[in-house]
mmCIF file of C-alpha atoms in Angstrom:
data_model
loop_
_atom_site.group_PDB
_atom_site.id
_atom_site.type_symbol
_atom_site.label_atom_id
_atom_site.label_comp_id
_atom_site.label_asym_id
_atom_site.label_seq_id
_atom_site.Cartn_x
_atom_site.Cartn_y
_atom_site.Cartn_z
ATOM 1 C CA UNK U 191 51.955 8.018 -62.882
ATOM 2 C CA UNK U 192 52.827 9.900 -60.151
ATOM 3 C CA UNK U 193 56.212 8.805 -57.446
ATOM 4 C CA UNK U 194 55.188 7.178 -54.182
ATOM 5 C CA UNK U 195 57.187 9.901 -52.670
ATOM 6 C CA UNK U 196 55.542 12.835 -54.488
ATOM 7 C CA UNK U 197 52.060 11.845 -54.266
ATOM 8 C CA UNK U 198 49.734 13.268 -56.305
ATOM 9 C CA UNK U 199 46.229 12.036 -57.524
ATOM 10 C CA UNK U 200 45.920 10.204 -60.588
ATOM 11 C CA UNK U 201 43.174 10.478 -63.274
ATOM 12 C CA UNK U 202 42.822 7.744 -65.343
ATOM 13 C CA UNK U 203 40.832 7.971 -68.579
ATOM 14 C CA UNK U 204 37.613 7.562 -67.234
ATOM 15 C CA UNK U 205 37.970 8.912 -63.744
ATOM 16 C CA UNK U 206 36.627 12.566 -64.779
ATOM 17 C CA UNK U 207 33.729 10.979 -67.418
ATOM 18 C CA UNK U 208 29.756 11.937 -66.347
ATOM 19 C CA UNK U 209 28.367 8.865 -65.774
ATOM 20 C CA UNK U 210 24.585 8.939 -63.541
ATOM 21 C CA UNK U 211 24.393 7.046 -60.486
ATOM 22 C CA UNK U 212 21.926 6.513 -57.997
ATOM 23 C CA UNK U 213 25.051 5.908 -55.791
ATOM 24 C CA UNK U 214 25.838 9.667 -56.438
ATOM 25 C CA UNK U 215 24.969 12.852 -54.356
ATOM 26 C CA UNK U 216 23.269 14.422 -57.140
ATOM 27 C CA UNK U 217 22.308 13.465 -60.741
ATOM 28 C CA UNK U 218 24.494 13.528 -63.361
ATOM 29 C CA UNK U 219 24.284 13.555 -67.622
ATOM 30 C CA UNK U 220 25.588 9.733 -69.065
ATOM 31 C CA UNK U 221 28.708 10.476 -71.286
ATOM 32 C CA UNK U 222 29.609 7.105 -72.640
ATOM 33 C CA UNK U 223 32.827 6.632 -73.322
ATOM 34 C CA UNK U 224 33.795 3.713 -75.951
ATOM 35 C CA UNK U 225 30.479 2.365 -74.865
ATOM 36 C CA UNK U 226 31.924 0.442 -72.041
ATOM 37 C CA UNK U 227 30.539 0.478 -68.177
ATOM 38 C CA UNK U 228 32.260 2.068 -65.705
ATOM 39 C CA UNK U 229 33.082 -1.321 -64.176
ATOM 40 C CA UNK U 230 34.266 -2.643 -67.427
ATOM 41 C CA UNK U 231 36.895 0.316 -67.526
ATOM 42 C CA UNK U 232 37.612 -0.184 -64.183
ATOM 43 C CA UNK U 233 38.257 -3.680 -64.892
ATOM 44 C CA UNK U 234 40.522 -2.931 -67.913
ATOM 45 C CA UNK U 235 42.634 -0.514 -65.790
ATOM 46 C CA UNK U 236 43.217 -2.203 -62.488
ATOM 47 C CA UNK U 237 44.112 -5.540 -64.177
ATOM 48 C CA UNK U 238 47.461 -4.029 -65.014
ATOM 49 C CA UNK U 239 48.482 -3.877 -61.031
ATOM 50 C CA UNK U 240 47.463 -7.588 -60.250
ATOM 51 C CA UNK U 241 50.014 -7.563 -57.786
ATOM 52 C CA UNK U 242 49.457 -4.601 -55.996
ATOM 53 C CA UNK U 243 46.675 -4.400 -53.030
ATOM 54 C CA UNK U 244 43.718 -2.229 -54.522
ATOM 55 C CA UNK U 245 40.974 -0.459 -51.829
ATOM 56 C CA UNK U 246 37.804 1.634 -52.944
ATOM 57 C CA UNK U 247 35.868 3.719 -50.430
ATOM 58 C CA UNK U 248 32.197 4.425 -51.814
ATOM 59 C CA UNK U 249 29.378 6.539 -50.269
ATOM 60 C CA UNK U 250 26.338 4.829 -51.274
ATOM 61 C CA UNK U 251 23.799 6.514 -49.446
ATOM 62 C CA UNK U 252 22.122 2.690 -49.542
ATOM 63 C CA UNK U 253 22.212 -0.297 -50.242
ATOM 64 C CA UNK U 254 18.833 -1.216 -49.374
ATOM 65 C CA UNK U 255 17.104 -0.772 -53.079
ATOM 66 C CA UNK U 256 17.626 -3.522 -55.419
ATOM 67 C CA UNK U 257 18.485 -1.307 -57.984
ATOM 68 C CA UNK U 258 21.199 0.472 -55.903
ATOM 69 C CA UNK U 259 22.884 -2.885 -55.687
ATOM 70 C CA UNK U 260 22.989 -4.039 -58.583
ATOM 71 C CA UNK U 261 24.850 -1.028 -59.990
ATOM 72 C CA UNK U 262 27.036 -1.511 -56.806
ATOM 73 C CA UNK U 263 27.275 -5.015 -58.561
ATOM 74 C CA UNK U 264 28.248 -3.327 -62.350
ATOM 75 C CA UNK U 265 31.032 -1.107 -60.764
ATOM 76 C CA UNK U 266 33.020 -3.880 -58.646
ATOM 77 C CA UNK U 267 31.886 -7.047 -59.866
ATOM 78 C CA UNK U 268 35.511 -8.701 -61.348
ATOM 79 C CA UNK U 269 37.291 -5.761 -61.346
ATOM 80 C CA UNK U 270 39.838 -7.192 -59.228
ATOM 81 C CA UNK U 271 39.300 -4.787 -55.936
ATOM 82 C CA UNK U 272 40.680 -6.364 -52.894
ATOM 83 C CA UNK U 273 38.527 -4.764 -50.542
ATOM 84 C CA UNK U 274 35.514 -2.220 -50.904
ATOM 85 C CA UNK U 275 34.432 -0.494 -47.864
ATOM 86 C CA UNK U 276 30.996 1.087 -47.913
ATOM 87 C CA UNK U 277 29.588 3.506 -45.734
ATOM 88 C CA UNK U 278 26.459 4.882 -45.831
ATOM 89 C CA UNK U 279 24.893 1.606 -46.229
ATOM 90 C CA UNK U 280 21.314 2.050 -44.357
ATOM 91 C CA UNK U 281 21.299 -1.721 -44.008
ATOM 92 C CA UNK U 282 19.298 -3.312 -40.844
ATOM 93 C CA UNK U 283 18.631 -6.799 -39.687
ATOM 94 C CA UNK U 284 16.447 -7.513 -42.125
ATOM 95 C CA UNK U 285 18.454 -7.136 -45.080
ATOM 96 C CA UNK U 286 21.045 -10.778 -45.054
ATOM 97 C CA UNK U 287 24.888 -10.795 -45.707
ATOM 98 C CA UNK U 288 23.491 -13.433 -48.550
ATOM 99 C CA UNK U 289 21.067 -10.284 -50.151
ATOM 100 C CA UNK U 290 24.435 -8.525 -50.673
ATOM 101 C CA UNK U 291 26.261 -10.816 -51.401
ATOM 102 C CA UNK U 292 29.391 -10.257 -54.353
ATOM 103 C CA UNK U 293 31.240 -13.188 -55.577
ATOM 104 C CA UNK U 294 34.375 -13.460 -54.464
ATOM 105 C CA UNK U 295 33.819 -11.661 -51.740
ATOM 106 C CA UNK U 296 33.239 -11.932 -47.654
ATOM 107 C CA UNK U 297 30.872 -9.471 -45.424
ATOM 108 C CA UNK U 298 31.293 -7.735 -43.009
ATOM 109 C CA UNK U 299 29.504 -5.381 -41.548
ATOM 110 C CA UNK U 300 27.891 -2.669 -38.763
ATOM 111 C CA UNK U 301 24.481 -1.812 -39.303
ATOM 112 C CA UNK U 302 23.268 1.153 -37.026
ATOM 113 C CA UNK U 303 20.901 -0.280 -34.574
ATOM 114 C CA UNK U 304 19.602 2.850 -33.428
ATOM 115 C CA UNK U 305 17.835 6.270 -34.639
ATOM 116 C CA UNK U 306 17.128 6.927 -38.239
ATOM 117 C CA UNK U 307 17.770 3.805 -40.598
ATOM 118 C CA UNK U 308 20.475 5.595 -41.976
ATOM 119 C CA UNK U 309 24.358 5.051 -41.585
ATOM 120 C CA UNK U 310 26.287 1.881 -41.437
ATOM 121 C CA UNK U 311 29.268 -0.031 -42.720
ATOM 122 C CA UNK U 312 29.919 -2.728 -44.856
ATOM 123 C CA UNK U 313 33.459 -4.166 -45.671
ATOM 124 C CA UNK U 314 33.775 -6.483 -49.155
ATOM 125 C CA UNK U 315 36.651 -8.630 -48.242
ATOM 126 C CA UNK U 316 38.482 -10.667 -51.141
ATOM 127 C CA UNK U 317 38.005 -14.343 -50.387
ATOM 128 C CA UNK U 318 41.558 -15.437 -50.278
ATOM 129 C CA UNK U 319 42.039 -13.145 -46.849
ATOM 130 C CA UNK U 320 41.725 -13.702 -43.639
ATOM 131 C CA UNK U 321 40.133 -11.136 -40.779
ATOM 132 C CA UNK U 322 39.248 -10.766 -37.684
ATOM 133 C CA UNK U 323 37.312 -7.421 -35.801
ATOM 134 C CA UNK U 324 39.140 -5.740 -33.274
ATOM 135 C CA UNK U 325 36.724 -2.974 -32.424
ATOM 136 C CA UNK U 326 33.482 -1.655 -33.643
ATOM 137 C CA UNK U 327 31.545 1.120 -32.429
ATOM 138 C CA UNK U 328 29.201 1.122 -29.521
ATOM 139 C CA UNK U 329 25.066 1.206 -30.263
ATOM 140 C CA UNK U 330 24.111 4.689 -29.748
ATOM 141 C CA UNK U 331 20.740 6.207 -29.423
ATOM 142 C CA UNK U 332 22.426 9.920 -30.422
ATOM 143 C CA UNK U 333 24.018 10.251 -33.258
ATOM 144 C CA UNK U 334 27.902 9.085 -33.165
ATOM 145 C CA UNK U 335 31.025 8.059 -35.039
ATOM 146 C CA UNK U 336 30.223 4.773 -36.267
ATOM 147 C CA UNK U 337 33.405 2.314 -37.410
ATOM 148 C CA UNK U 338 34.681 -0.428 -37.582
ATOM 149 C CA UNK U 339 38.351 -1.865 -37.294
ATOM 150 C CA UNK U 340 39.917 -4.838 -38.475
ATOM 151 C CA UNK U 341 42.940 -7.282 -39.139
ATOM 152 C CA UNK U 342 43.305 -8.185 -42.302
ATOM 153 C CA UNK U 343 45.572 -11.326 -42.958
ATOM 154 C CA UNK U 344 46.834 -12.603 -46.690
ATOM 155 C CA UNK U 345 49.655 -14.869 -46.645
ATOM 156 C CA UNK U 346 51.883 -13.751 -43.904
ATOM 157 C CA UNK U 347 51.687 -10.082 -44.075
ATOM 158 C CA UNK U 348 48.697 -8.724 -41.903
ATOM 159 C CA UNK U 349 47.659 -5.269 -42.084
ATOM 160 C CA UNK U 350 44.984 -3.180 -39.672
ATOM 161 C CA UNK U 351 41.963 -1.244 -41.585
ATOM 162 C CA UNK U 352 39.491 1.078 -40.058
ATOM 163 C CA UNK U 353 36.262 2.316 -42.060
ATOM 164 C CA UNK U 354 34.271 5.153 -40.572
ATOM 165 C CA UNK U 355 31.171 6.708 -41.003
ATOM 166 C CA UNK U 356 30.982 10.106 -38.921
ATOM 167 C CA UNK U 357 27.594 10.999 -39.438
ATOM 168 C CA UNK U 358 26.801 15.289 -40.035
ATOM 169 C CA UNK U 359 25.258 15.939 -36.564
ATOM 170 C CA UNK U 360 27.175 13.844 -34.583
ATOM 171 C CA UNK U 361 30.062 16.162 -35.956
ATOM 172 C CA UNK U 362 31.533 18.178 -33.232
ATOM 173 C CA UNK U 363 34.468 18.959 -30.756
ATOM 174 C CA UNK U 364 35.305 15.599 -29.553
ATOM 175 C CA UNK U 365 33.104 13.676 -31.153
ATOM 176 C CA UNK U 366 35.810 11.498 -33.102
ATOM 177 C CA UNK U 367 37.533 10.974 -29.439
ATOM 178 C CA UNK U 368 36.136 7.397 -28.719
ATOM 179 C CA UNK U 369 37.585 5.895 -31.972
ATOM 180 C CA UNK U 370 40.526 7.670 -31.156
ATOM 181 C CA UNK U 371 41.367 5.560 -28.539
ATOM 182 C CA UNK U 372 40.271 2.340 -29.858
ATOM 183 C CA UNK U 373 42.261 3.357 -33.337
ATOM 184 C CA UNK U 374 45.436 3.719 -31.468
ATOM 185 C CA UNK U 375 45.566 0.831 -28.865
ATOM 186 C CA UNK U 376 46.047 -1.030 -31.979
ATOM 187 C CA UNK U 377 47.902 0.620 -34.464
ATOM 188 C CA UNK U 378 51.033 0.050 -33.189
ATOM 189 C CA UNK U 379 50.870 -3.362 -33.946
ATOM 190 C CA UNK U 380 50.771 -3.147 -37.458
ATOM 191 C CA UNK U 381 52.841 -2.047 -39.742
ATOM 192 C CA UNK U 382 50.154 -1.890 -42.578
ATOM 193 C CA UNK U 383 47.907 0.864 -41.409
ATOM 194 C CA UNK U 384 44.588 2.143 -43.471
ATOM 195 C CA UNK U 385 41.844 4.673 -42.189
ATOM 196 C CA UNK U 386 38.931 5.550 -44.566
ATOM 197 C CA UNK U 387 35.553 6.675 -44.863
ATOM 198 C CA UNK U 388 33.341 9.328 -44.704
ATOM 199 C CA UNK U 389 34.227 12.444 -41.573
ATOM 200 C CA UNK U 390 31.747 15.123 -43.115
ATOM 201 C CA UNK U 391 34.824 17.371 -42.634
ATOM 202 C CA UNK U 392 35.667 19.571 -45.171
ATOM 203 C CA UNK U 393 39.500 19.715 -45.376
ATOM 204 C CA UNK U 394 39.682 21.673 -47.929
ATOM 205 C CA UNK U 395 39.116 24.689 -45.933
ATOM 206 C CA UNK U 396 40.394 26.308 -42.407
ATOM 207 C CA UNK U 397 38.166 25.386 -39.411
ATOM 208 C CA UNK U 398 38.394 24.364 -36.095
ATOM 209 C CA UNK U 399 36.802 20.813 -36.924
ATOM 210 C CA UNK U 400 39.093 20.385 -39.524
ATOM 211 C CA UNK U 401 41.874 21.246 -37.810
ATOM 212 C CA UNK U 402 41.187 18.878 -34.938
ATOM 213 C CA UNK U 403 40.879 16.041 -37.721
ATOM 214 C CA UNK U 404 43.874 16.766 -39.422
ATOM 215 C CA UNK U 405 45.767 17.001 -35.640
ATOM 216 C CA UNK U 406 43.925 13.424 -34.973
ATOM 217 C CA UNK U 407 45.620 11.764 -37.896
ATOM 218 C CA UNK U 408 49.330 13.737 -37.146
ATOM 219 C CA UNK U 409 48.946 12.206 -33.536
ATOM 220 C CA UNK U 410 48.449 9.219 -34.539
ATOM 221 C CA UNK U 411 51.507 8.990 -37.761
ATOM 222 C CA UNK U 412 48.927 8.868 -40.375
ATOM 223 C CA UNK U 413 49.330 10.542 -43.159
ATOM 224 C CA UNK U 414 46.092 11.582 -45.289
ATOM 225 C CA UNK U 415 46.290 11.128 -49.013
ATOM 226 C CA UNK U 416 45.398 13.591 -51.487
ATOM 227 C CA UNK U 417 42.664 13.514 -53.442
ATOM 228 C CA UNK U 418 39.872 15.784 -55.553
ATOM 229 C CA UNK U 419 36.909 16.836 -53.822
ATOM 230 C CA UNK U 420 34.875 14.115 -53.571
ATOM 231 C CA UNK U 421 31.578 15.912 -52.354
ATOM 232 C CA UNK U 422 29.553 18.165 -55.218
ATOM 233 C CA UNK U 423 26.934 20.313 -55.344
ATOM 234 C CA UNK U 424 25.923 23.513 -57.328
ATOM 235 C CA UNK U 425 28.793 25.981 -56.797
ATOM 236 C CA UNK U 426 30.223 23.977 -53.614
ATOM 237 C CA UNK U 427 32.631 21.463 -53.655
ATOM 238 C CA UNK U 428 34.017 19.513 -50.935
ATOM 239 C CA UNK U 429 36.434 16.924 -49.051
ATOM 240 C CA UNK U 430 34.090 14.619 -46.959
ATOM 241 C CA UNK U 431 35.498 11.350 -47.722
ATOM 242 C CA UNK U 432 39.200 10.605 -46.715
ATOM 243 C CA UNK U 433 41.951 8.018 -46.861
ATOM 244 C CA UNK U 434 45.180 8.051 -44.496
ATOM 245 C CA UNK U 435 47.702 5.678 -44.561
ATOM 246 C CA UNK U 436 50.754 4.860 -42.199
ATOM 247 C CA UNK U 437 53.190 4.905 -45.178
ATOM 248 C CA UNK U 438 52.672 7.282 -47.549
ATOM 249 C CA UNK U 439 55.842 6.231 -49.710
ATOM 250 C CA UNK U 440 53.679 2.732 -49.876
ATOM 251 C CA UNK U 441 51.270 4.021 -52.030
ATOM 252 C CA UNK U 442 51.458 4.135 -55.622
ATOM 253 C CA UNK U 443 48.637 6.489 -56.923
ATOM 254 C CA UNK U 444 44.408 7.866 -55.640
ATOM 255 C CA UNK U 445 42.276 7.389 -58.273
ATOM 256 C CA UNK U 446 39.191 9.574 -57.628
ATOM 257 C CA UNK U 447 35.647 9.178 -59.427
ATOM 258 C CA UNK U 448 33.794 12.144 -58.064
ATOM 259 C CA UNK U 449 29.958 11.157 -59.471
ATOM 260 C CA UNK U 450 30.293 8.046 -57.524
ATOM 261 C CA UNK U 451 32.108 9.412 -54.538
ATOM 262 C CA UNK U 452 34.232 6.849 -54.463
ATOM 263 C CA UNK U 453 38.158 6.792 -54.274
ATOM 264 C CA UNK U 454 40.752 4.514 -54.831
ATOM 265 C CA UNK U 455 44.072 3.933 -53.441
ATOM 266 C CA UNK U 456 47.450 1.037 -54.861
ATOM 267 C CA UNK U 457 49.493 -0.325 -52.250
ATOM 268 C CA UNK U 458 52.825 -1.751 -53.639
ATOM 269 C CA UNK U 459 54.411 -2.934 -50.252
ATOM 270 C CA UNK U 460 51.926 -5.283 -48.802
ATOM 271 C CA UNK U 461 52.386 -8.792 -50.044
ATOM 272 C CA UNK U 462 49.264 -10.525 -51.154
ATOM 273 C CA UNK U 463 51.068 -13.753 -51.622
#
């Protein structure tokens, strides 16, 4: 396990296994290991930090398909997540907060209302919190940053997350601007402070964009955590999805799963109790 003041990512036993997905970018071979699920892993490893605060980011590129969910459902159901934030959910009024539905869990989400059914957010919030939305992005009939941005309260600590979606042709100078603003009214109100999602950025390599991004986050005292690639395909890999954090010394470890695009992060400060 890696310091909280040397960060590093972490790879647990299963975190580099093949497993296929229809959650992933691209298909992958099944290696089994010990002939447990990936949830069921997941379950067995996270239940040694019960008291720590536990937060997944997942792509799904949809939610819509029953059978989508339902391995949504075999990854997170009981594995003692405190909050799962989704983007890419394609969701629309149509689809109810009781269709998706996980026990033990509240919804909340931002559906884009506009344009191609695509996009969206959904937040999985552990029962025993409280919340409330501070801001959420505007309807838009181009494409734009969607988001949304919320207090979290458990017992008497409260702490401010914001999930993004920044879709790849709204991605441009400026185009992150609007949340921006909203992002740092608040921020300086909490002393808790998560930002995660998917900027279709690549980090990982010099450009204006990501330069602006990374500039964004210094502005602001956020501090991005590090993590694999979390975006594959044949002879490219990538850093799409992100996770910043206003105290970097809080966290304990990342956990990435790249075939699921999905990362984790540990938070020992925050109480929960």
């Amino acid at each position: 396990m890696s310091s909280p003041h040397n960060l590093d990512t972490y790879y647990p036993p299963f975190a580099n296994c093949s497993l296929s997905s229809s959650l992933s970018s691209e298909s992958v071979d099944v290696d089994v290991m010990s002939g447990l699920s990936t949830g069921a892993i997941l379950k067995q490893y996270l239940s040694t930090f019960p008291s720590e605060l536990k937060i997944a980011h997942f792509n799904a590129r949809s939610m819509r398909s029953d059978d989508k969910f339902s391995e949504l459902l075999d990854i997170v159901s009981g594995v003692g997540l405190d909050i799962i934030c989704i983007t890419e959910s394609w969701l629309n009024d149509s689809i109810s907060d009781s269709d998706i539905s996980i026990l033990g869990y509240r919804v909340i989400r931002k559906d884009r209302v506009h344009g191609v059914g695509h996009g969206g957010i959904v937040i999985y919030l552990n029962n025993s919190f409280s919340y409330k939305v501070l801001a959420s992005s505007s309807p838009s009939q181009t494409p734009s940053v969607e988001y949304l941005i919320v207090e979290i309260v458990s017992a008497s600590s409260k702490l401010l997350l914001a999930a993004v979606y920044h879709p790849p042709r709204a991605v441009r100078a400026g185009s992150l601007d609007q949340f921006e603003e909203e992002l740092e009214f608040f921020l300086t109100n909490y002393q808790y402070r998560f930002v995660l999602g998917d900027f279709n950025i690549d980090l990982s390599i010099a450009s204006p964009l990501s330069a602006q991004l990374r500039n964004l986050f210094i502005s602001l005292n956020l501090h991005i955590l590090p993590t694999d690639t979390t975006f594959h395909r044949l002879n490219y890999d990538s850093t799409l999805d992100l996770m910043a954090v206003g105290d970097e010394s809080s966290v304990l470890f990342t956990i990435a799963i790249f075939t699921y695009r999905v990362v984790f992060f540990f938070d020992q400060l925050f109480s929960k109790s």
